[in-house]
Short mmCIF file of C-alpha atoms and ligand atoms in Angstrom, two decimals:
data_model
loop_
_atom_site.label_atom_id
_atom_site.label_comp_id
_atom_site.label_asym_id
_atom_site.label_seq_id
_atom_site.Cartn_x
_atom_site.Cartn_y
_atom_site.Cartn_z
CA MET Y 1 -7.55 -24.81 4.19
CA ILE Y 2 -6.47 -28.46 4.16
CA ASP Y 3 -7.50 -31.73 5.84
CA LEU Y 4 -5.12 -34.40 7.15
CA HIS Y 5 -7.64 -36.98 8.40
CA ALA Y 6 -10.56 -38.39 6.38
CA HIS Y 7 -12.21 -41.76 5.69
CA SER Y 8 -13.70 -43.42 2.61
CA THR Y 9 -15.61 -46.59 1.73
CA ALA Y 10 -12.28 -48.43 1.96
CA SER Y 11 -13.04 -48.46 5.71
CA ASP Y 12 -16.09 -46.96 7.42
CA GLY Y 13 -16.56 -43.77 5.40
CA VAL Y 14 -19.60 -43.12 3.22
CA LEU Y 15 -17.91 -41.53 0.18
CA SER Y 16 -15.74 -43.47 -2.26
CA PRO Y 17 -12.12 -42.27 -2.47
CA THR Y 18 -12.97 -40.45 -5.72
CA GLU Y 19 -16.07 -38.80 -4.22
CA LEU Y 20 -14.04 -37.68 -1.20
CA ILE Y 21 -11.44 -36.02 -3.45
CA GLN Y 22 -14.23 -34.38 -5.47
CA LEU Y 23 -15.80 -33.00 -2.28
CA ALA Y 24 -12.41 -31.68 -1.12
CA VAL Y 25 -11.99 -29.88 -4.45
CA ALA Y 26 -15.55 -28.51 -4.27
CA GLU Y 27 -14.90 -27.22 -0.73
CA GLY Y 28 -11.82 -25.42 -2.00
CA LEU Y 29 -9.24 -27.43 -0.03
CA GLN Y 30 -5.59 -27.14 -1.07
CA ALA Y 31 -4.71 -30.61 0.20
CA ILE Y 32 -6.39 -33.72 1.57
CA ALA Y 33 -5.20 -36.92 3.22
CA LEU Y 34 -7.04 -40.24 3.03
CA THR Y 35 -6.55 -42.11 6.32
CA ASP Y 36 -8.72 -45.22 6.34
CA HIS Y 37 -8.73 -47.57 9.35
CA ASP Y 38 -6.05 -50.27 9.03
CA THR Y 39 -6.15 -50.30 5.22
CA VAL Y 40 -4.42 -48.70 2.22
CA ASP Y 41 -7.03 -50.01 -0.24
CA GLY Y 42 -8.43 -46.57 -1.17
CA LEU Y 43 -5.08 -44.83 -1.77
CA ASP Y 44 -4.51 -45.70 -5.45
CA GLU Y 45 -7.98 -44.52 -6.43
CA ALA Y 46 -7.74 -41.33 -4.36
CA GLN Y 47 -4.31 -40.53 -5.76
CA ALA Y 48 -5.56 -40.92 -9.34
CA ALA Y 49 -8.58 -38.71 -8.62
CA ALA Y 50 -6.37 -36.07 -6.98
CA GLU Y 51 -3.95 -36.06 -9.91
CA ALA Y 52 -6.84 -35.50 -12.29
CA SER Y 53 -8.10 -32.50 -10.29
CA GLY Y 54 -4.86 -30.86 -9.17
CA ILE Y 55 -5.42 -31.01 -5.39
CA VAL Y 56 -2.43 -32.06 -3.25
CA PHE Y 57 -2.96 -35.63 -2.03
CA VAL Y 58 -1.39 -36.92 1.20
CA PRO Y 59 -1.55 -40.73 1.29
CA GLY Y 60 -2.26 -41.96 4.80
CA ILE Y 61 -3.63 -44.58 7.14
CA GLU Y 62 -5.12 -44.72 10.67
CA LEU Y 63 -3.71 -47.62 12.69
CA GLU Y 64 -5.17 -49.01 15.89
CA ILE Y 65 -2.60 -49.26 18.69
CA ASP Y 66 -2.61 -51.61 21.67
CA TRP Y 67 -3.34 -49.21 24.53
CA GLN Y 68 -5.26 -49.87 27.71
CA PRO Y 69 -6.31 -46.58 29.38
CA GLY Y 70 -8.16 -45.40 26.27
CA VAL Y 71 -8.25 -45.31 22.48
CA PHE Y 72 -4.94 -44.82 20.65
CA HIS Y 73 -5.18 -44.28 16.90
CA LEU Y 74 -1.97 -43.53 15.03
CA LEU Y 75 -2.05 -41.67 11.72
CA GLY Y 76 0.60 -42.56 9.18
CA LEU Y 77 0.76 -39.47 6.97
CA GLY Y 78 2.62 -38.75 3.75
CA LEU Y 79 3.18 -42.40 2.81
CA LYS Y 80 5.44 -42.73 -0.23
CA GLY Y 81 4.69 -46.39 -0.90
CA TRP Y 82 2.13 -48.81 0.46
CA THR Y 83 2.92 -52.16 -1.09
CA GLY Y 84 5.84 -53.42 1.05
CA PRO Y 85 6.16 -54.07 4.82
CA LEU Y 86 3.13 -51.90 5.55
CA ARG Y 87 0.87 -54.19 3.56
CA SER Y 88 2.16 -57.37 5.20
CA ARG Y 89 1.73 -55.76 8.63
CA LEU Y 90 -1.88 -54.96 7.68
CA VAL Y 91 -2.50 -58.60 6.75
CA ARG Y 92 -1.46 -59.48 10.32
CA VAL Y 93 -3.76 -56.79 11.73
CA ARG Y 94 -6.69 -58.26 9.79
CA GLU Y 95 -5.89 -61.68 11.23
CA TYR Y 96 -6.02 -60.23 14.78
CA ARG Y 97 -9.47 -58.85 13.96
CA THR Y 98 -10.80 -62.11 12.50
CA GLU Y 99 -9.48 -64.03 15.52
CA ARG Y 100 -11.27 -61.62 17.85
CA ASN Y 101 -14.49 -61.76 15.80
CA LEU Y 102 -14.53 -65.57 15.93
CA ARG Y 103 -14.10 -65.49 19.73
CA MET Y 104 -17.10 -63.14 19.94
CA VAL Y 105 -19.19 -65.44 17.72
CA ASP Y 106 -18.23 -68.32 20.02
CA ARG Y 107 -19.40 -66.42 23.10
CA MET Y 108 -22.73 -65.67 21.45
CA GLN Y 109 -23.26 -69.24 20.32
CA LYS Y 110 -22.53 -70.47 23.85
CA ALA Y 111 -25.19 -68.05 25.11
CA GLY Y 112 -27.68 -69.73 22.75
CA ILE Y 113 -27.74 -67.13 19.98
CA ALA Y 114 -27.89 -68.69 16.51
CA ILE Y 115 -25.21 -66.73 14.72
CA ASP Y 116 -22.41 -67.70 12.36
CA TYR Y 117 -19.51 -65.80 10.85
CA GLY Y 118 -20.88 -66.03 7.32
CA GLU Y 119 -23.86 -63.96 8.39
CA LEU Y 120 -21.57 -61.19 9.69
CA ILE Y 121 -19.54 -61.19 6.48
CA GLU Y 122 -22.79 -60.80 4.54
CA ILE Y 123 -23.92 -57.88 6.75
CA ALA Y 124 -20.54 -56.18 6.33
CA GLY Y 125 -20.72 -56.44 2.53
CA HIS Y 126 -17.22 -56.03 1.11
CA ARG Y 127 -16.05 -54.26 4.25
CA THR Y 128 -14.09 -55.30 7.33
CA VAL Y 129 -16.27 -57.06 9.90
CA GLY Y 130 -16.49 -55.01 13.07
CA ARG Y 131 -18.64 -54.66 16.15
CA PRO Y 132 -21.21 -52.45 14.37
CA HIS Y 133 -22.01 -55.54 12.25
CA PHE Y 134 -22.39 -57.68 15.37
CA ALA Y 135 -24.82 -55.03 16.64
CA HIS Y 136 -26.73 -55.23 13.37
CA ALA Y 137 -26.97 -59.03 13.64
CA LEU Y 138 -28.27 -58.86 17.23
CA LEU Y 139 -30.82 -56.28 16.13
CA ARG Y 140 -31.94 -58.43 13.19
CA LYS Y 141 -32.42 -61.42 15.50
CA GLY Y 142 -34.53 -59.36 17.88
CA VAL Y 143 -32.03 -59.85 20.73
CA VAL Y 144 -31.88 -56.07 21.10
CA ALA Y 145 -34.16 -53.22 20.06
CA SER Y 146 -31.37 -50.92 18.90
CA SER Y 147 -27.76 -51.03 17.88
CA GLN Y 148 -26.83 -48.90 20.90
CA GLU Y 149 -28.52 -51.43 23.20
CA ALA Y 150 -26.31 -54.13 21.66
CA PHE Y 151 -23.22 -52.12 22.66
CA ASP Y 152 -24.55 -51.19 26.09
CA ARG Y 153 -25.64 -54.71 27.08
CA PHE Y 154 -23.53 -57.13 25.04
CA ILE Y 155 -20.63 -55.98 22.87
CA GLY Y 156 -19.36 -52.70 24.34
CA ASN Y 157 -15.98 -52.89 26.12
CA GLY Y 158 -16.30 -55.11 29.18
CA GLN Y 159 -19.76 -56.44 28.23
CA PRO Y 160 -20.46 -60.23 28.14
CA PHE Y 161 -19.85 -60.82 24.40
CA TYR Y 162 -16.90 -58.44 24.14
CA GLU Y 163 -13.47 -59.78 23.31
CA SER Y 164 -10.40 -57.59 22.92
CA LYS Y 165 -8.14 -58.01 19.93
CA ARG Y 166 -4.40 -57.89 19.57
CA ALA Y 167 -3.09 -54.66 18.09
CA LEU Y 168 0.21 -53.09 17.10
CA SER Y 169 2.57 -51.55 19.67
CA VAL Y 170 3.48 -47.87 19.27
CA GLY Y 171 7.06 -48.75 18.34
CA LYS Y 172 6.10 -51.33 15.69
CA ALA Y 173 3.45 -49.09 14.19
CA CYS Y 174 5.84 -46.09 13.99
CA ALA Y 175 8.53 -48.27 12.38
CA THR Y 176 6.01 -49.58 9.84
CA VAL Y 177 4.89 -46.03 8.97
CA HIS Y 178 8.51 -44.90 8.62
CA ALA Y 179 9.33 -47.86 6.39
CA ALA Y 180 6.51 -46.68 4.11
CA GLY Y 181 8.02 -43.18 4.03
CA GLY Y 182 5.40 -41.55 6.27
CA LYS Y 183 5.23 -39.69 9.57
CA ALA Y 184 3.60 -41.18 12.66
CA VAL Y 185 1.09 -38.85 14.33
CA ILE Y 186 -1.21 -39.46 17.33
CA ALA Y 187 -4.83 -38.98 16.17
CA HIS Y 188 -7.43 -37.24 18.40
CA PRO Y 189 -5.09 -37.21 21.47
CA ASN Y 190 -8.05 -36.57 23.78
CA THR Y 191 -9.13 -40.24 23.54
CA LEU Y 192 -5.91 -41.65 25.06
CA GLY Y 193 -7.37 -41.50 28.56
CA LEU Y 194 -4.39 -39.59 29.99
CA GLY Y 195 -4.32 -36.40 32.06
CA TRP Y 196 -2.05 -33.56 30.91
CA ASP Y 197 0.89 -34.44 33.16
CA GLU Y 198 0.79 -38.11 32.34
CA PHE Y 199 0.40 -37.28 28.66
CA SER Y 200 3.53 -35.09 28.63
CA ARG Y 201 5.57 -37.78 30.35
CA THR Y 202 4.29 -40.52 28.04
CA LEU Y 203 5.01 -38.39 24.96
CA PHE Y 204 8.73 -38.44 25.76
CA ARG Y 205 8.64 -42.22 25.74
CA TRP Y 206 6.67 -42.40 22.49
CA LYS Y 207 9.00 -39.89 20.85
CA HIS Y 208 11.87 -42.27 21.57
CA GLU Y 209 9.79 -45.09 20.08
CA GLY Y 210 9.50 -43.13 16.82
CA LEU Y 211 6.51 -40.81 17.20
CA ASP Y 212 6.70 -37.76 14.92
CA GLY Y 213 3.69 -35.65 15.79
CA ILE Y 214 0.29 -34.94 17.32
CA GLU Y 215 -3.02 -34.21 15.62
CA ALA Y 216 -3.73 -31.33 18.02
CA TYR Y 217 -6.65 -30.04 15.95
CA HIS Y 218 -9.65 -32.40 15.68
CA PRO Y 219 -13.43 -31.74 15.97
CA ASN Y 220 -13.56 -33.61 19.30
CA VAL Y 221 -10.74 -31.52 20.80
CA SER Y 222 -11.82 -28.07 22.06
CA LEU Y 223 -9.88 -25.12 20.67
CA PRO Y 224 -8.15 -24.30 24.02
CA ASP Y 225 -7.13 -27.96 24.40
CA ALA Y 226 -5.94 -28.05 20.78
CA HIS Y 227 -3.66 -25.05 21.42
CA ARG Y 228 -2.35 -26.83 24.50
CA PHE Y 229 -1.64 -30.04 22.56
CA ALA Y 230 0.09 -27.94 19.88
CA SER Y 231 2.34 -26.15 22.42
CA LEU Y 232 3.25 -29.45 24.01
CA ALA Y 233 4.15 -30.89 20.60
CA GLU Y 234 6.29 -27.89 19.72
CA GLU Y 235 8.06 -28.05 23.08
CA LEU Y 236 9.01 -31.65 22.36
CA GLY Y 237 10.02 -31.02 18.76
CA LEU Y 238 7.04 -32.94 17.38
CA ILE Y 239 5.02 -31.83 14.37
CA VAL Y 240 1.43 -30.58 14.73
CA THR Y 241 -1.40 -31.59 12.38
CA GLY Y 242 -5.14 -31.05 12.06
CA GLY Y 243 -7.92 -33.12 10.58
CA SER Y 244 -11.70 -33.35 10.42
CA ASP Y 245 -11.92 -37.17 10.74
CA TYR Y 246 -14.61 -36.87 8.09
CA HIS Y 247 -16.68 -40.04 7.55
CA GLY Y 248 -19.29 -38.51 5.25
CA ILE Y 249 -21.93 -39.20 7.85
CA GLY Y 250 -24.71 -36.69 8.51
CA ARG Y 251 -22.95 -35.22 11.52
CA THR Y 252 -23.02 -31.46 11.78
CA ASP Y 253 -19.83 -31.49 13.91
CA ARG Y 254 -17.75 -32.97 11.08
CA ARG Y 255 -16.99 -30.92 7.99
CA LEU Y 256 -14.17 -31.51 5.58
CA GLY Y 257 -11.37 -29.00 6.26
CA ARG Y 258 -12.69 -28.06 9.73
CA SER Y 259 -11.48 -29.22 13.11
CA SER Y 260 -11.43 -27.85 16.67
CA GLY Y 261 -14.20 -25.32 17.25
CA GLY Y 262 -15.23 -25.63 13.59
CA GLN Y 263 -12.12 -23.63 12.59
CA PRO Y 264 -10.64 -24.17 9.11
CA ILE Y 265 -7.47 -26.28 9.21
CA ASP Y 266 -4.37 -24.18 8.53
CA ALA Y 267 -2.44 -25.04 5.37
CA ARG Y 268 0.87 -24.66 7.26
CA PHE Y 269 0.29 -28.14 8.74
CA LEU Y 270 1.07 -29.42 5.25
CA ASP Y 271 4.66 -28.09 5.32
CA PRO Y 272 6.33 -31.15 6.94
CA PHE Y 273 4.88 -33.31 4.15
CA MET Y 274 6.01 -31.07 1.29
CA GLU Y 275 9.72 -31.09 2.10
CA ALA Y 276 11.90 -32.30 -0.75
CA ALA Y 277 11.96 -36.08 -0.82
P1 AMP X 301 -14.32 -52.91 16.37
O1 AMP X 301 -13.17 -52.19 15.66
O2 AMP X 301 -14.83 -54.04 15.59
O3 AMP X 301 -13.95 -53.25 17.79
O4 AMP X 301 -15.53 -51.85 16.43
C1 AMP X 301 -15.31 -50.54 16.89
C2 AMP X 301 -16.49 -49.69 16.47
O5 AMP X 301 -17.65 -50.04 17.24
C3 AMP X 301 -16.26 -48.21 16.74
O6 AMP X 301 -15.67 -47.56 15.65
C4 AMP X 301 -17.67 -47.69 16.96
O7 AMP X 301 -18.29 -47.46 15.71
C5 AMP X 301 -18.40 -48.88 17.58
N1 AMP X 301 -18.46 -48.80 19.05
C6 AMP X 301 -17.55 -49.22 19.95
N2 AMP X 301 -17.98 -49.04 21.21
C7 AMP X 301 -19.21 -48.48 21.11
C8 AMP X 301 -20.20 -48.06 22.08
N3 AMP X 301 -19.99 -48.19 23.40
N4 AMP X 301 -21.35 -47.55 21.60
C9 AMP X 301 -21.55 -47.42 20.27
N5 AMP X 301 -20.69 -47.80 19.32
C10 AMP X 301 -19.52 -48.32 19.72
ZN1 ZN X 302 -13.80 -44.42 11.40
FE1 FE X 303 -9.76 -42.56 15.07
FE1 FE X 304 -10.49 -41.46 11.91
#
């Protein structure tokens, strides 16, 4: 059993990189990837912890891609270095986020809500400021009665305080992952907002833009759909991976090393990352 998709406190996970590795060892995993959202900050710590315990560590990242019909997250897996072009690209990505956040603050201020960016930074602690922190601020001010209400009425996609942010194109993101020595894999393909036919056609295009694989196995993808994604990948000569997308949150549908239908993730998905360098 392995896991090729997990988060730590470097993004929105609950466990520190070291704690995540320790849990993976305790669960008997042979290998684990750390794939935090738009950051490589946890990789050095996780790698050191993995070396100390003997588990195979797959350095990774989960990048947000500019994609309209749905959510497109791209995993960069098996990174061999994360200090060069990848890091400078991530600086740009953070700038896109800050720009977007400031536009959202502006909308709120214009609507008469007393909010400033410093307050959001404080709520976020050392972490990246995101919409969950805006929700927290609206809750704290009594504008909404719950965080979900904040999303439903104000900051969810298409709501009055929502602003979209710039994101990487598939081609740029794949090239950045390749430059860091990794493979570019579509995460949770069910969130793309594409039907099967459209998905197959679009995959051809993405393959030519540098896509290497599909995370067919994910807790939010049913087992029959996962098999279908896997067949499609194989037909196109793409690699197949599986991950739990573990965040350490108290969700019974997410367990390290388990994906579609709660099935353990097959260690053969590690093979493409173990080939001689
Ligand atoms: P951001 O990256 O700052 O745009 O924030 C995205 C995060 O906001 C997601 O990871 C979710 O945690 C949360 N989120 C987005 N849309 C919703 C929604 N409709 N309801 C609840 N949470 C949401
Ligand atoms: Zn996350
Ligand atoms: Fe994701
Ligand atoms: Fe994820």
